């Protein structure tokens, strides 16, 4: 499984960004997709997940501001981030896992290299 993120950058408070992740690999269809993030000096946390049948979950801190979506045919997952706050500054990682629920991943897990989001 390979995961390649794009779309990070710098944005002002209240602004928007859309992250994209292209997932590939012979077994990618077995995995749900999502996003995690790691802020400077903090541990990695799950942000959002989406199952293959479209059930989405979010961390409380991003509910109502972030929207996850996917293109199953192209194996692409998106994260639309609106009303960004300084606390959203982090490295964002695309993730694939055997099971997804809420903001949590479980089972076999894969992560991309990350894309930086900076809000100031």
mmCIF file with all atom_site columns, C-alpha atoms in Angstrom:
data_model
loop_
_atom_site.group_PDB
_atom_site.id
_atom_site.type_symbol
_atom_site.label_atom_id
_atom_site.label_alt_id
_atom_site.label_comp_id
_atom_site.label_asym_id
_atom_site.label_entity_id
_atom_site.label_seq_id
_atom_site.pdbx_PDB_ins_code
_atom_site.Cartn_x
_atom_site.Cartn_y
_atom_site.Cartn_z
_atom_site.occupancy
_atom_site.B_iso_or_equiv
_atom_site.pdbx_formal_charge
_atom_site.auth_seq_id
_atom_site.auth_comp_id
_atom_site.auth_asym_id
_atom_site.auth_atom_id
_atom_site.pdbx_PDB_model_num
ATOM 1   C CA . UNK A 1 1   ? 0.000   0.000  0.000  1.00 0.00 ? 1   UNK A CA 1
ATOM 2   C CA . UNK A 1 2   ? 1.319   3.435  -0.955 1.00 0.00 ? 2   UNK A CA 1
ATOM 3   C CA . UNK A 1 3   ? -0.204  6.732  0.100  1.00 0.00 ? 3   UNK A CA 1
ATOM 4   C CA . UNK A 1 4   ? 0.818   10.076 -1.388 1.00 0.00 ? 4   UNK A CA 1
ATOM 5   C CA . UNK A 1 5   ? -0.542  13.306 0.068  1.00 0.00 ? 5   UNK A CA 1
ATOM 6   C CA . UNK A 1 6   ? -0.749  16.747 -1.485 1.00 0.00 ? 6   UNK A CA 1
ATOM 7   C CA . UNK A 1 7   ? -2.415  20.066 -0.836 1.00 0.00 ? 7   UNK A CA 1
ATOM 8   C CA . UNK A 1 8   ? -0.782  21.323 2.319  1.00 0.00 ? 8   UNK A CA 1
ATOM 9   C CA . UNK A 1 9   ? 0.445   24.878 2.742  1.00 0.00 ? 9   UNK A CA 1
ATOM 10  C CA . UNK A 1 10  ? 0.205   28.046 4.773  1.00 0.00 ? 10  UNK A CA 1
ATOM 11  C CA . UNK A 1 11  ? -3.106  29.793 5.351  1.00 0.00 ? 11  UNK A CA 1
ATOM 12  C CA . UNK A 1 12  ? -4.493  32.535 7.525  1.00 0.00 ? 12  UNK A CA 1
ATOM 13  C CA . UNK A 1 13  ? -6.837  31.878 10.421 1.00 0.00 ? 13  UNK A CA 1
ATOM 14  C CA . UNK A 1 14  ? -10.305 31.265 9.074  1.00 0.00 ? 14  UNK A CA 1
ATOM 15  C CA . UNK A 1 15  ? -9.018  30.133 5.714  1.00 0.00 ? 15  UNK A CA 1
ATOM 16  C CA . UNK A 1 16  ? -9.482  26.828 3.884  1.00 0.00 ? 16  UNK A CA 1
ATOM 17  C CA . UNK A 1 17  ? -7.345  24.095 2.408  1.00 0.00 ? 17  UNK A CA 1
ATOM 18  C CA . UNK A 1 18  ? -8.111  20.795 0.708  1.00 0.00 ? 18  UNK A CA 1
ATOM 19  C CA . UNK A 1 19  ? -5.792  17.852 1.172  1.00 0.00 ? 19  UNK A CA 1
ATOM 20  C CA . UNK A 1 20  ? -5.719  14.972 -1.288 1.00 0.00 ? 20  UNK A CA 1
ATOM 21  C CA . UNK A 1 21  ? -4.278  11.494 -1.012 1.00 0.00 ? 21  UNK A CA 1
ATOM 22  C CA . UNK A 1 22  ? -3.818  8.967  -3.778 1.00 0.00 ? 22  UNK A CA 1
ATOM 23  C CA . UNK A 1 23  ? -3.832  5.420  -2.459 1.00 0.00 ? 23  UNK A CA 1
ATOM 24  C CA . UNK A 1 24  ? -2.419  2.542  -4.475 1.00 0.00 ? 24  UNK A CA 1
ATOM 25  C CA . UNK A 1 25  ? -1.503  -1.094 -4.128 1.00 0.00 ? 25  UNK A CA 1
ATOM 26  C CA . UNK A 1 26  ? -3.025  -4.417 -5.017 1.00 0.00 ? 26  UNK A CA 1
ATOM 27  C CA . UNK A 1 27  ? -4.837  -4.724 -1.687 1.00 0.00 ? 27  UNK A CA 1
ATOM 28  C CA . UNK A 1 28  ? -5.941  -1.116 -1.230 1.00 0.00 ? 28  UNK A CA 1
ATOM 29  C CA . UNK A 1 29  ? -9.577  -2.058 -1.675 1.00 0.00 ? 29  UNK A CA 1
ATOM 30  C CA . UNK A 1 30  ? -9.469  -3.909 1.649  1.00 0.00 ? 30  UNK A CA 1
ATOM 31  C CA . UNK A 1 31  ? -8.709  -0.756 3.627  1.00 0.00 ? 31  UNK A CA 1
ATOM 32  C CA . UNK A 1 32  ? -10.641 2.242  4.816  1.00 0.00 ? 32  UNK A CA 1
ATOM 33  C CA . UNK A 1 33  ? -8.929  5.603  4.484  1.00 0.00 ? 33  UNK A CA 1
ATOM 34  C CA . UNK A 1 34  ? -8.499  8.726  6.517  1.00 0.00 ? 34  UNK A CA 1
ATOM 35  C CA . UNK A 1 35  ? -6.249  11.357 7.995  1.00 0.00 ? 35  UNK A CA 1
ATOM 36  C CA . UNK A 1 36  ? -4.193  11.787 11.105 1.00 0.00 ? 36  UNK A CA 1
ATOM 37  C CA . UNK A 1 37  ? -2.022  14.704 12.183 1.00 0.00 ? 37  UNK A CA 1
ATOM 38  C CA . UNK A 1 38  ? 0.892   15.508 14.412 1.00 0.00 ? 38  UNK A CA 1
ATOM 39  C CA . UNK A 1 39  ? 1.468   18.971 15.813 1.00 0.00 ? 39  UNK A CA 1
ATOM 40  C CA . UNK A 1 40  ? 4.915   20.108 16.956 1.00 0.00 ? 40  UNK A CA 1
ATOM 41  C CA . UNK A 1 41  ? 5.762   18.520 20.298 1.00 0.00 ? 41  UNK A CA 1
ATOM 42  C CA . UNK A 1 42  ? 2.608   16.390 20.365 1.00 0.00 ? 42  UNK A CA 1
ATOM 43  C CA . UNK A 1 43  ? 1.678   12.845 19.528 1.00 0.00 ? 43  UNK A CA 1
ATOM 44  C CA . UNK A 1 44  ? -0.114  11.772 16.387 1.00 0.00 ? 44  UNK A CA 1
ATOM 45  C CA . UNK A 1 45  ? -3.906  11.903 16.533 1.00 0.00 ? 45  UNK A CA 1
ATOM 46  C CA . UNK A 1 46  ? -6.648  10.659 14.270 1.00 0.00 ? 46  UNK A CA 1
ATOM 47  C CA . UNK A 1 47  ? -8.556  13.436 12.540 1.00 0.00 ? 47  UNK A CA 1
ATOM 48  C CA . UNK A 1 48  ? -11.067 11.758 10.275 1.00 0.00 ? 48  UNK A CA 1
ATOM 49  C CA . UNK A 1 49  ? -11.865 8.412  8.687  1.00 0.00 ? 49  UNK A CA 1
ATOM 50  C CA . UNK A 1 50  ? -14.148 7.170  5.955  1.00 0.00 ? 50  UNK A CA 1
ATOM 51  C CA . UNK A 1 51  ? -15.180 3.599  5.264  1.00 0.00 ? 51  UNK A CA 1
ATOM 52  C CA . UNK A 1 52  ? -15.536 2.169  1.770  1.00 0.00 ? 52  UNK A CA 1
ATOM 53  C CA . UNK A 1 53  ? -19.306 2.502  2.048  1.00 0.00 ? 53  UNK A CA 1
ATOM 54  C CA . UNK A 1 54  ? -18.955 6.173  2.955  1.00 0.00 ? 54  UNK A CA 1
ATOM 55  C CA . UNK A 1 55  ? -19.363 6.305  6.720  1.00 0.00 ? 55  UNK A CA 1
ATOM 56  C CA . UNK A 1 56  ? -17.341 9.268  7.956  1.00 0.00 ? 56  UNK A CA 1
ATOM 57  C CA . UNK A 1 57  ? -16.026 10.006 11.423 1.00 0.00 ? 57  UNK A CA 1
ATOM 58  C CA . UNK A 1 58  ? -14.301 13.017 12.900 1.00 0.00 ? 58  UNK A CA 1
ATOM 59  C CA . UNK A 1 59  ? -12.363 14.153 15.920 1.00 0.00 ? 59  UNK A CA 1
ATOM 60  C CA . UNK A 1 60  ? -14.457 16.483 18.070 1.00 0.00 ? 60  UNK A CA 1
ATOM 61  C CA . UNK A 1 61  ? -11.981 19.289 17.462 1.00 0.00 ? 61  UNK A CA 1
ATOM 62  C CA . UNK A 1 62  ? -12.685 19.338 13.715 1.00 0.00 ? 62  UNK A CA 1
ATOM 63  C CA . UNK A 1 63  ? -16.390 18.446 13.530 1.00 0.00 ? 63  UNK A CA 1
ATOM 64  C CA . UNK A 1 64  ? -18.303 21.023 11.549 1.00 0.00 ? 64  UNK A CA 1
ATOM 65  C CA . UNK A 1 65  ? -15.122 22.427 9.999  1.00 0.00 ? 65  UNK A CA 1
ATOM 66  C CA . UNK A 1 66  ? -13.525 19.481 8.175  1.00 0.00 ? 66  UNK A CA 1
ATOM 67  C CA . UNK A 1 67  ? -15.183 17.224 5.599  1.00 0.00 ? 67  UNK A CA 1
ATOM 68  C CA . UNK A 1 68  ? -13.760 13.945 4.381  1.00 0.00 ? 68  UNK A CA 1
ATOM 69  C CA . UNK A 1 69  ? -14.731 12.432 1.049  1.00 0.00 ? 69  UNK A CA 1
ATOM 70  C CA . UNK A 1 70  ? -13.437 9.820  -1.351 1.00 0.00 ? 70  UNK A CA 1
ATOM 71  C CA . UNK A 1 71  ? -13.427 8.718  -4.939 1.00 0.00 ? 71  UNK A CA 1
ATOM 72  C CA . UNK A 1 72  ? -13.515 4.946  -4.688 1.00 0.00 ? 72  UNK A CA 1
ATOM 73  C CA . UNK A 1 73  ? -12.943 4.442  -8.386 1.00 0.00 ? 73  UNK A CA 1
ATOM 74  C CA . UNK A 1 74  ? -9.684  6.415  -8.248 1.00 0.00 ? 74  UNK A CA 1
ATOM 75  C CA . UNK A 1 75  ? -8.731  5.506  -4.659 1.00 0.00 ? 75  UNK A CA 1
ATOM 76  C CA . UNK A 1 76  ? -8.429  9.136  -3.678 1.00 0.00 ? 76  UNK A CA 1
ATOM 77  C CA . UNK A 1 77  ? -9.412  10.542 -0.299 1.00 0.00 ? 77  UNK A CA 1
ATOM 78  C CA . UNK A 1 78  ? -9.871  14.245 0.343  1.00 0.00 ? 78  UNK A CA 1
ATOM 79  C CA . UNK A 1 79  ? -9.990  16.381 3.442  1.00 0.00 ? 79  UNK A CA 1
ATOM 80  C CA . UNK A 1 80  ? -11.704 19.731 3.015  1.00 0.00 ? 80  UNK A CA 1
ATOM 81  C CA . UNK A 1 81  ? -10.622 21.967 5.888  1.00 0.00 ? 81  UNK A CA 1
ATOM 82  C CA . UNK A 1 82  ? -12.569 25.173 6.526  1.00 0.00 ? 82  UNK A CA 1
ATOM 83  C CA . UNK A 1 83  ? -12.376 27.810 9.219  1.00 0.00 ? 83  UNK A CA 1
ATOM 84  C CA . UNK A 1 84  ? -8.848  26.758 10.042 1.00 0.00 ? 84  UNK A CA 1
ATOM 85  C CA . UNK A 1 85  ? -7.435  27.611 13.458 1.00 0.00 ? 85  UNK A CA 1
ATOM 86  C CA . UNK A 1 86  ? -3.858  27.912 14.725 1.00 0.00 ? 86  UNK A CA 1
ATOM 87  C CA . UNK A 1 87  ? -4.360  24.634 16.628 1.00 0.00 ? 87  UNK A CA 1
ATOM 88  C CA . UNK A 1 88  ? -4.826  22.906 13.259 1.00 0.00 ? 88  UNK A CA 1
ATOM 89  C CA . UNK A 1 89  ? -1.171  23.533 12.450 1.00 0.00 ? 89  UNK A CA 1
ATOM 90  C CA . UNK A 1 90  ? 0.386   20.111 12.029 1.00 0.00 ? 90  UNK A CA 1
ATOM 91  C CA . UNK A 1 91  ? 1.823   17.571 9.664  1.00 0.00 ? 91  UNK A CA 1
ATOM 92  C CA . UNK A 1 92  ? -1.148  15.763 8.133  1.00 0.00 ? 92  UNK A CA 1
ATOM 93  C CA . UNK A 1 93  ? -0.788  12.117 7.183  1.00 0.00 ? 93  UNK A CA 1
ATOM 94  C CA . UNK A 1 94  ? -2.978  10.054 4.920  1.00 0.00 ? 94  UNK A CA 1
ATOM 95  C CA . UNK A 1 95  ? -3.756  6.672  6.441  1.00 0.00 ? 95  UNK A CA 1
ATOM 96  C CA . UNK A 1 96  ? -5.167  3.327  5.403  1.00 0.00 ? 96  UNK A CA 1
ATOM 97  C CA . UNK A 1 97  ? -6.338  0.751  7.913  1.00 0.00 ? 97  UNK A CA 1
ATOM 98  C CA . UNK A 1 98  ? -8.245  -2.493 8.118  1.00 0.00 ? 98  UNK A CA 1
ATOM 99  C CA . UNK A 1 99  ? -10.916 -0.866 10.293 1.00 0.00 ? 99  UNK A CA 1
ATOM 100 C CA . UNK A 1 100 ? -12.049 2.717  10.790 1.00 0.00 ? 100 UNK A CA 1
ATOM 101 C CA . UNK A 1 101 ? -14.492 4.099  13.337 1.00 0.00 ? 101 UNK A CA 1
ATOM 102 C CA . UNK A 1 102 ? -14.916 7.708  14.307 1.00 0.00 ? 102 UNK A CA 1
ATOM 103 C CA . UNK A 1 103 ? -11.446 9.182  14.263 1.00 0.00 ? 103 UNK A CA 1
ATOM 104 C CA . UNK A 1 104 ? -9.817  5.856  15.068 1.00 0.00 ? 104 UNK A CA 1
ATOM 105 C CA . UNK A 1 105 ? -7.910  3.379  12.965 1.00 0.00 ? 105 UNK A CA 1
ATOM 106 C CA . UNK A 1 106 ? -7.316  -0.237 13.945 1.00 0.00 ? 106 UNK A CA 1
ATOM 107 C CA . UNK A 1 107 ? -5.770  -3.335 12.519 1.00 0.00 ? 107 UNK A CA 1
ATOM 108 C CA . UNK A 1 108 ? -3.076  -3.242 9.889  1.00 0.00 ? 108 UNK A CA 1
ATOM 109 C CA . UNK A 1 109 ? -2.155  0.394  9.299  1.00 0.00 ? 109 UNK A CA 1
ATOM 110 C CA . UNK A 1 110 ? -0.312  2.336  6.633  1.00 0.00 ? 110 UNK A CA 1
ATOM 111 C CA . UNK A 1 111 ? 0.669   5.990  6.567  1.00 0.00 ? 111 UNK A CA 1
ATOM 112 C CA . UNK A 1 112 ? 1.931   8.419  3.965  1.00 0.00 ? 112 UNK A CA 1
ATOM 113 C CA . UNK A 1 113 ? 4.872   10.767 4.355  1.00 0.00 ? 113 UNK A CA 1
ATOM 114 C CA . UNK A 1 114 ? 2.733   13.724 5.329  1.00 0.00 ? 114 UNK A CA 1
ATOM 115 C CA . UNK A 1 115 ? 1.967   17.232 4.132  1.00 0.00 ? 115 UNK A CA 1
ATOM 116 C CA . UNK A 1 116 ? 2.448   20.310 6.296  1.00 0.00 ? 116 UNK A CA 1
ATOM 117 C CA . UNK A 1 117 ? -0.432  22.627 7.162  1.00 0.00 ? 117 UNK A CA 1
ATOM 118 C CA . UNK A 1 118 ? 0.405   25.902 8.871  1.00 0.00 ? 118 UNK A CA 1
ATOM 119 C CA . UNK A 1 119 ? -2.285  28.291 10.119 1.00 0.00 ? 119 UNK A CA 1
ATOM 120 C CA . UNK A 1 120 ? -1.302  31.743 11.337 1.00 0.00 ? 120 UNK A CA 1
#
